[in-house]
Amino acid sequence: MRPTPHKALGAGALTVAALAALVLPASPAAAARPAPHRAPRPAAACTPAQVVGNGGFENGTSSWTPSSAGTITSRSGQTAHGGSSYAWLDGTGSTHTDSVSQSVTVPAGCDKATLTFWLHIDTAETTSSVAYDTLTARIGSTKLATYSNLDKNTGYVKKSFDVSAYAGQTVTLSFTGTEDASLQTSFVLDDIALDTSGGTAPPGDSTRTPATPSYTVNLSGDTTGTRWTGHESVTFTNASAAALNEVYLRLWDNYHGTCDAMPIQVTGVTGGTAEAPTVGCTALKVDLPAPLAQGQSATIGFDLGITVPSGADRFGHDGAYSFIGNALPVLAVRDSSGWHLDPYTNNGESFYSLAADFKVTLDHPSSLLVPATGTSADTPGAGGRTVTTATASAVRDFAWAAGPFTKISGTSNAGVAVNVYSVPGISSADAQSMLSTAKSAVDAHAGRFGAYPYGELDAVLDNNYWFGGMEYPGFVLDVVSNTALTHEIGHQWWYGIVGDDEYNSPWLDEAFTDYATDLALGKAGSNCWNSVSWASSDEKITNSMAYWDAHSSRYSTVVYGYGKCALHDLRRVLGDTAMTKLLKDYASAHWYGVSTTAEFKAAAQAATSTDLASFWAQHRIDG
């Protein structure tokens, strides 16, 4: 994203265009995802977790298999330990058996796994010596304990068991109550948990999950293209050794509304139980019905409503022209730092997602053109409507626009199909100039970092965008600016193909993209580091968006300007040939993966015999 059009660095008059992501495939054939990045290796490490689903029974039978519909209940006669629901086994006063069970996965690599539950027993039996009615607790093939009418109590008693021996296994946790022919005994269970802890922290890349998401979306747009309704589903795999008990959907564009009037409405969730949205209603937790073990897959689905607000924004409409970025809910990432649930920032980007496949069907009035991420095909719809089906592989997000655009098309010398869509006020000469720029830029970046893998590239032009330009996979929004468009197309590599955590490491896409833009435009960045002046000792190129949101006037200067100048300086240390090889190899190694500052620093150090410690310190690149 280019946050302020035509912004310049002070004394050196250094244009701050757009820097987002530089990473290349090993060869033009790298469009096929390399196996190492699509099948993360197992990690024998512990992510502390509570792996029992719906342990308080507040979500009914979710996660549990009860022997009968009334076993999990909130009816009168007993009370819950916490909340309003509980599992009530037996209590009939006749020959009877009740049970509740669920499959749990105890993460590998954890030193300790502890099962706890709260048990209340009341009985009409009067004996003090005979166990007529019993409750047996089991995990896997192990009988943990048997309780009976002899263990009656006036309230709940907490029970605790060490089940560490089951680390790395998926087993059945069960409670079975058996009652004889007379005199009732009630076994009441609540607040069941299985907590894991200890062991080593999970390693970085191998624990990014949910992995290999595949999204299927069907939406219908209204006559204006500002209201879309339909259904979305996503299938995903747990790549981590730690079980997934939940996933989070990022509803990013709820930033543009309020929690009382959310532009992104998710209802009718299947495959899990949705909780109330948090983080300004941009994060929606979905509890899975059972813990998802490493290598297992699951699917969640939901009905989706999107209302595009007014405004020439990356999510907004400028009159009859709608721009719909970050509107589809996407899965948040859990890695060795936990779930990434950072807030939305309008100053830059907060987005962090793994490479995914999308199939998006958009039913819309035929009067509207609908440029979109991926490769699109149109078929006739009903009653003057068109159905646009867009498919995209190994992309981190999906965006589209809708409106009566003027469209021109061409093909780059390397064979990439390029489409330019314009709103009124963009002259045909400017549109043709931007088409020419797009064709040369996509080939220039591909020549340095690896073949463009996404088939076609759409650029949507509107000089009213306040932000200058914004990147999405295979789809960019831009004002008429050759520099800005070259930058946004550079983001196809640095952020799109080589991913990063944009909230916590914005320099990895913005600085790298601005550096790539300079190279594509023939700029050497001579002496650009000479104009650097730090605002404080806390200011660093590698600071997060939390810092830049608090120091917004310095964001472009430091992250874009100083960031690309640091990379120019690194090129002068390594030499042109070594720097070119470093970036190409680094892109290849992280193709469809995720880059970190530590990994880039290690790769740069490996490319030279010069100790770079003082270079990183001088350029304030930490991590």
PDB file of N, CA and C in Angstrom, residues 451-505:
ATOM      1  N   ALA A 451       8.931 -16.160 -12.063  1.00  0.00           N
ATOM      2  CA  ALA A 451       7.789 -15.967 -12.961  1.00  0.00           C
ATOM      3  C   ALA A 451       6.506 -15.642 -12.203  1.00  0.00           C
ATOM      4  N   TYR A 452       5.762 -14.686 -12.726  1.00  0.00           N
ATOM      5  CA  TYR A 452       4.453 -14.345 -12.160  1.00  0.00           C
ATOM      6  C   TYR A 452       3.530 -15.554 -12.298  1.00  0.00           C
ATOM      7  N   PRO A 453       2.970 -16.052 -11.193  1.00  0.00           N
ATOM      8  CA  PRO A 453       2.280 -17.345 -11.253  1.00  0.00           C
ATOM      9  C   PRO A 453       0.768 -17.285 -11.403  1.00  0.00           C
ATOM     10  N   TYR A 454       0.163 -16.083 -11.436  1.00  0.00           N
ATOM     11  CA  TYR A 454      -1.283 -16.000 -11.257  1.00  0.00           C
ATOM     12  C   TYR A 454      -2.080 -15.784 -12.542  1.00  0.00           C
ATOM     13  N   GLY A 455      -1.485 -16.039 -13.697  1.00  0.00           N
ATOM     14  CA  GLY A 455      -2.253 -16.006 -14.945  1.00  0.00           C
ATOM     15  C   GLY A 455      -2.514 -14.600 -15.421  1.00  0.00           C
ATOM     16  N   GLU A 456      -3.462 -13.910 -14.824  1.00  0.00           N
ATOM     17  CA  GLU A 456      -3.778 -12.557 -15.254  1.00  0.00           C
ATOM     18  C   GLU A 456      -3.600 -11.571 -14.108  1.00  0.00           C
ATOM     19  N   LEU A 457      -3.505 -10.288 -14.482  1.00  0.00           N
ATOM     20  CA  LEU A 457      -3.311  -9.219 -13.517  1.00  0.00           C
ATOM     21  C   LEU A 457      -4.291  -8.102 -13.835  1.00  0.00           C
ATOM     22  N   ASP A 458      -5.081  -7.693 -12.833  1.00  0.00           N
ATOM     23  CA  ASP A 458      -6.066  -6.626 -13.003  1.00  0.00           C
ATOM     24  C   ASP A 458      -5.627  -5.393 -12.220  1.00  0.00           C
ATOM     25  N   ALA A 459      -5.703  -4.220 -12.873  1.00  0.00           N
ATOM     26  CA  ALA A 459      -5.443  -2.945 -12.212  1.00  0.00           C
ATOM     27  C   ALA A 459      -6.695  -2.083 -12.336  1.00  0.00           C
ATOM     28  N   VAL A 460      -7.189  -1.584 -11.212  1.00  0.00           N
ATOM     29  CA  VAL A 460      -8.412  -0.778 -11.183  1.00  0.00           C
ATOM     30  C   VAL A 460      -8.021   0.643 -10.799  1.00  0.00           C
ATOM     31  N   LEU A 461      -8.270   1.606 -11.705  1.00  0.00           N
ATOM     32  CA  LEU A 461      -7.784   2.977 -11.563  1.00  0.00           C
ATOM     33  C   LEU A 461      -8.885   3.923 -11.112  1.00  0.00           C
ATOM     34  N   ASP A 462      -8.544   4.745 -10.119  1.00  0.00           N
ATOM     35  CA  ASP A 462      -9.435   5.802  -9.660  1.00  0.00           C
ATOM     36  C   ASP A 462      -8.563   6.848  -8.974  1.00  0.00           C
ATOM     37  N   ASN A 463      -8.525   8.060  -9.504  1.00  0.00           N
ATOM     38  CA  ASN A 463      -7.683   9.106  -8.906  1.00  0.00           C
ATOM     39  C   ASN A 463      -8.225   9.647  -7.596  1.00  0.00           C
ATOM     40  N   ASN A 464      -9.395   9.163  -7.168  1.00  0.00           N
ATOM     41  CA  ASN A 464      -9.951   9.593  -5.881  1.00  0.00           C
ATOM     42  C   ASN A 464      -9.462   8.749  -4.705  1.00  0.00           C
ATOM     43  N   TYR A 465      -8.723   7.644  -4.951  1.00  0.00           N
ATOM     44  CA  TYR A 465      -8.211   6.854  -3.833  1.00  0.00           C
ATOM     45  C   TYR A 465      -7.356   7.744  -2.936  1.00  0.00           C
ATOM     46  N   TRP A 466      -7.699   7.815  -1.654  1.00  0.00           N
ATOM     47  CA  TRP A 466      -6.917   8.638  -0.731  1.00  0.00           C
ATOM     48  C   TRP A 466      -5.561   8.022  -0.422  1.00  0.00           C
ATOM     49  N   PHE A 467      -5.452   6.687  -0.594  1.00  0.00           N
ATOM     50  CA  PHE A 467      -4.268   5.947  -0.163  1.00  0.00           C
ATOM     51  C   PHE A 467      -3.241   5.775  -1.274  1.00  0.00           C
ATOM     52  N   GLY A 468      -3.547   6.188  -2.480  1.00  0.00           N
ATOM     53  CA  GLY A 468      -2.600   6.046  -3.577  1.00  0.00           C
ATOM     54  C   GLY A 468      -2.734   4.717  -4.283  1.00  0.00           C
ATOM     55  N   GLY A 469      -2.387   3.628  -3.618  1.00  0.00           N
ATOM     56  CA  GLY A 469      -2.479   2.303  -4.232  1.00  0.00           C
ATOM     57  C   GLY A 469      -2.579   1.230  -3.173  1.00  0.00           C
ATOM     58  N   MET A 470      -3.133   0.088  -3.572  1.00  0.00           N
ATOM     59  CA  MET A 470      -3.296  -1.032  -2.644  1.00  0.00           C
ATOM     60  C   MET A 470      -3.194  -2.327  -3.414  1.00  0.00           C
ATOM     61  N   GLU A 471      -2.489  -3.284  -2.813  1.00  0.00           N
ATOM     62  CA  GLU A 471      -2.214  -4.551  -3.474  1.00  0.00           C
ATOM     63  C   GLU A 471      -3.078  -5.684  -2.941  1.00  0.00           C
ATOM     64  N   TYR A 472      -3.519  -6.534  -3.849  1.00  0.00           N
ATOM     65  CA  TYR A 472      -4.120  -7.826  -3.535  1.00  0.00           C
ATOM     66  C   TYR A 472      -3.570  -8.831  -4.544  1.00  0.00           C
ATOM     67  N   PRO A 473      -3.686 -10.109  -4.291  1.00  0.00           N
ATOM     68  CA  PRO A 473      -3.151 -11.071  -5.250  1.00  0.00           C
ATOM     69  C   PRO A 473      -3.808 -10.932  -6.624  1.00  0.00           C
ATOM     70  N   GLY A 474      -2.993 -10.649  -7.621  1.00  0.00           N
ATOM     71  CA  GLY A 474      -3.487 -10.552  -8.990  1.00  0.00           C
ATOM     72  C   GLY A 474      -4.409  -9.387  -9.242  1.00  0.00           C
ATOM     73  N   PHE A 475      -4.451  -8.419  -8.328  1.00  0.00           N
ATOM     74  CA  PHE A 475      -5.459  -7.361  -8.372  1.00  0.00           C
ATOM     75  C   PHE A 475      -4.934  -6.175  -7.576  1.00  0.00           C
ATOM     76  N   VAL A 476      -4.852  -5.005  -8.223  1.00  0.00           N
ATOM     77  CA  VAL A 476      -4.374  -3.826  -7.512  1.00  0.00           C
ATOM     78  C   VAL A 476      -5.310  -2.651  -7.763  1.00  0.00           C
ATOM     79  N   LEU A 477      -5.386  -1.772  -6.778  1.00  0.00           N
ATOM     80  CA  LEU A 477      -6.089  -0.499  -6.883  1.00  0.00           C
ATOM     81  C   LEU A 477      -5.030   0.584  -6.980  1.00  0.00           C
ATOM     82  N   ASP A 478      -5.223   1.568  -7.885  1.00  0.00           N
ATOM     83  CA  ASP A 478      -4.177   2.566  -8.041  1.00  0.00           C
ATOM     84  C   ASP A 478      -4.705   3.862  -8.621  1.00  0.00           C
ATOM     85  N   VAL A 479      -4.052   4.959  -8.221  1.00  0.00           N
ATOM     86  CA  VAL A 479      -4.205   6.222  -8.924  1.00  0.00           C
ATOM     87  C   VAL A 479      -3.349   6.152 -10.185  1.00  0.00           C
ATOM     88  N   VAL A 480      -3.479   7.142 -11.070  1.00  0.00           N
ATOM     89  CA  VAL A 480      -2.654   7.173 -12.270  1.00  0.00           C
ATOM     90  C   VAL A 480      -1.251   7.628 -11.874  1.00  0.00           C
ATOM     91  N   SER A 481      -0.347   6.697 -11.734  1.00  0.00           N
ATOM     92  CA  SER A 481       1.043   6.954 -11.356  1.00  0.00           C
ATOM     93  C   SER A 481       1.869   5.751 -11.761  1.00  0.00           C
ATOM     94  N   ASN A 482       2.823   5.950 -12.650  1.00  0.00           N
ATOM     95  CA  ASN A 482       3.656   4.838 -13.093  1.00  0.00           C
ATOM     96  C   ASN A 482       4.472   4.260 -11.948  1.00  0.00           C
ATOM     97  N   THR A 483       4.971   5.144 -11.070  1.00  0.00           N
ATOM     98  CA  THR A 483       5.764   4.665  -9.931  1.00  0.00           C
ATOM     99  C   THR A 483       4.898   3.850  -8.972  1.00  0.00           C
ATOM    100  N   ALA A 484       3.698   4.386  -8.657  1.00  0.00           N
ATOM    101  CA  ALA A 484       2.822   3.688  -7.725  1.00  0.00           C
ATOM    102  C   ALA A 484       2.394   2.335  -8.279  1.00  0.00           C
ATOM    103  N   LEU A 485       2.068   2.277  -9.568  1.00  0.00           N
ATOM    104  CA  LEU A 485       1.623   1.008 -10.135  1.00  0.00           C
ATOM    105  C   LEU A 485       2.768  -0.003 -10.164  1.00  0.00           C
ATOM    106  N   THR A 486       3.965   0.450 -10.463  1.00  0.00           N
ATOM    107  CA  THR A 486       5.120  -0.459 -10.431  1.00  0.00           C
ATOM    108  C   THR A 486       5.325  -1.007  -9.023  1.00  0.00           C
ATOM    109  N   HIS A 487       5.112  -0.156  -8.031  1.00  0.00           N
ATOM    110  CA  HIS A 487       5.215  -0.587  -6.637  1.00  0.00           C
ATOM    111  C   HIS A 487       4.138  -1.618  -6.289  1.00  0.00           C
ATOM    112  N   GLU A 488       2.890  -1.322  -6.595  1.00  0.00           N
ATOM    113  CA  GLU A 488       1.809  -2.253  -6.221  1.00  0.00           C
ATOM    114  C   GLU A 488       1.974  -3.600  -6.914  1.00  0.00           C
ATOM    115  N   ILE A 489       2.462  -3.580  -8.138  1.00  0.00           N
ATOM    116  CA  ILE A 489       2.704  -4.854  -8.822  1.00  0.00           C
ATOM    117  C   ILE A 489       3.877  -5.584  -8.182  1.00  0.00           C
ATOM    118  N   GLY A 490       4.854  -4.835  -7.654  1.00  0.00           N
ATOM    119  CA  GLY A 490       5.951  -5.468  -6.922  1.00  0.00           C
ATOM    120  C   GLY A 490       5.469  -6.229  -5.698  1.00  0.00           C
ATOM    121  N   HIS A 491       4.357  -5.768  -5.126  1.00  0.00           N
ATOM    122  CA  HIS A 491       3.780  -6.463  -3.968  1.00  0.00           C
ATOM    123  C   HIS A 491       3.289  -7.865  -4.329  1.00  0.00           C
ATOM    124  N   GLN A 492       3.092  -8.132  -5.603  1.00  0.00           N
ATOM    125  CA  GLN A 492       2.698  -9.494  -5.967  1.00  0.00           C
ATOM    126  C   GLN A 492       3.747 -10.496  -5.506  1.00  0.00           C
ATOM    127  N   TRP A 493       4.998 -10.046  -5.437  1.00  0.00           N
ATOM    128  CA  TRP A 493       6.074 -10.907  -4.936  1.00  0.00           C
ATOM    129  C   TRP A 493       6.276 -10.701  -3.441  1.00  0.00           C
ATOM    130  N   TRP A 494       6.425  -9.446  -3.014  1.00  0.00           N
ATOM    131  CA  TRP A 494       6.729  -9.155  -1.613  1.00  0.00           C
ATOM    132  C   TRP A 494       5.463  -8.805  -0.852  1.00  0.00           C
ATOM    133  N   TYR A 495       4.876  -9.822  -0.321  1.00  0.00           N
ATOM    134  CA  TYR A 495       3.637  -9.932   0.441  1.00  0.00           C
ATOM    135  C   TYR A 495       2.806 -11.042  -0.166  1.00  0.00           C
ATOM    136  N   GLY A 496       2.673 -11.048  -1.519  1.00  0.00           N
ATOM    137  CA  GLY A 496       1.778 -12.014  -2.135  1.00  0.00           C
ATOM    138  C   GLY A 496       2.400 -13.392  -2.230  1.00  0.00           C
ATOM    139  N   ILE A 497       3.489 -13.492  -2.941  1.00  0.00           N
ATOM    140  CA  ILE A 497       4.144 -14.786  -3.133  1.00  0.00           C
ATOM    141  C   ILE A 497       5.022 -15.110  -1.924  1.00  0.00           C
ATOM    142  N   VAL A 498       5.838 -14.152  -1.519  1.00  0.00           N
ATOM    143  CA  VAL A 498       6.602 -14.296  -0.273  1.00  0.00           C
ATOM    144  C   VAL A 498       5.822 -13.539   0.803  1.00  0.00           C
ATOM    145  N   GLY A 499       5.194 -14.276   1.681  1.00  0.00           N
ATOM    146  CA  GLY A 499       4.324 -13.659   2.674  1.00  0.00           C
ATOM    147  C   GLY A 499       5.085 -13.154   3.882  1.00  0.00           C
ATOM    148  N   ASP A 500       4.383 -12.408   4.711  1.00  0.00           N
ATOM    149  CA  ASP A 500       4.944 -11.947   5.973  1.00  0.00           C
ATOM    150  C   ASP A 500       3.799 -11.540   6.887  1.00  0.00           C
ATOM    151  N   ASP A 501       4.140 -11.296   8.134  1.00  0.00           N
ATOM    152  CA  ASP A 501       3.196 -10.779   9.121  1.00  0.00           C
ATOM    153  C   ASP A 501       3.203  -9.264   8.975  1.00  0.00           C
ATOM    154  N   GLU A 502       2.227  -8.725   8.240  1.00  0.00           N
ATOM    155  CA  GLU A 502       2.273  -7.313   7.867  1.00  0.00           C
ATOM    156  C   GLU A 502       2.086  -6.374   9.055  1.00  0.00           C
ATOM    157  N   TYR A 503       1.443  -6.823  10.104  1.00  0.00           N
ATOM    158  CA  TYR A 503       1.258  -5.956  11.271  1.00  0.00           C
ATOM    159  C   TYR A 503       2.548  -5.854  12.080  1.00  0.00           C
ATOM    160  N   ASN A 504       3.199  -6.974  12.299  1.00  0.00           N
ATOM    161  CA  ASN A 504       4.373  -6.981  13.161  1.00  0.00           C
ATOM    162  C   ASN A 504       5.684  -6.756  12.417  1.00  0.00           C
ATOM    163  N   SER A 505       5.698  -6.950  11.108  1.00  0.00           N
ATOM    164  CA  SER A 505       6.926  -6.757  10.321  1.00  0.00           C
ATOM    165  C   SER A 505       6.626  -6.065   8.999  1.00  0.00           C
TER     166      SER A 505
END
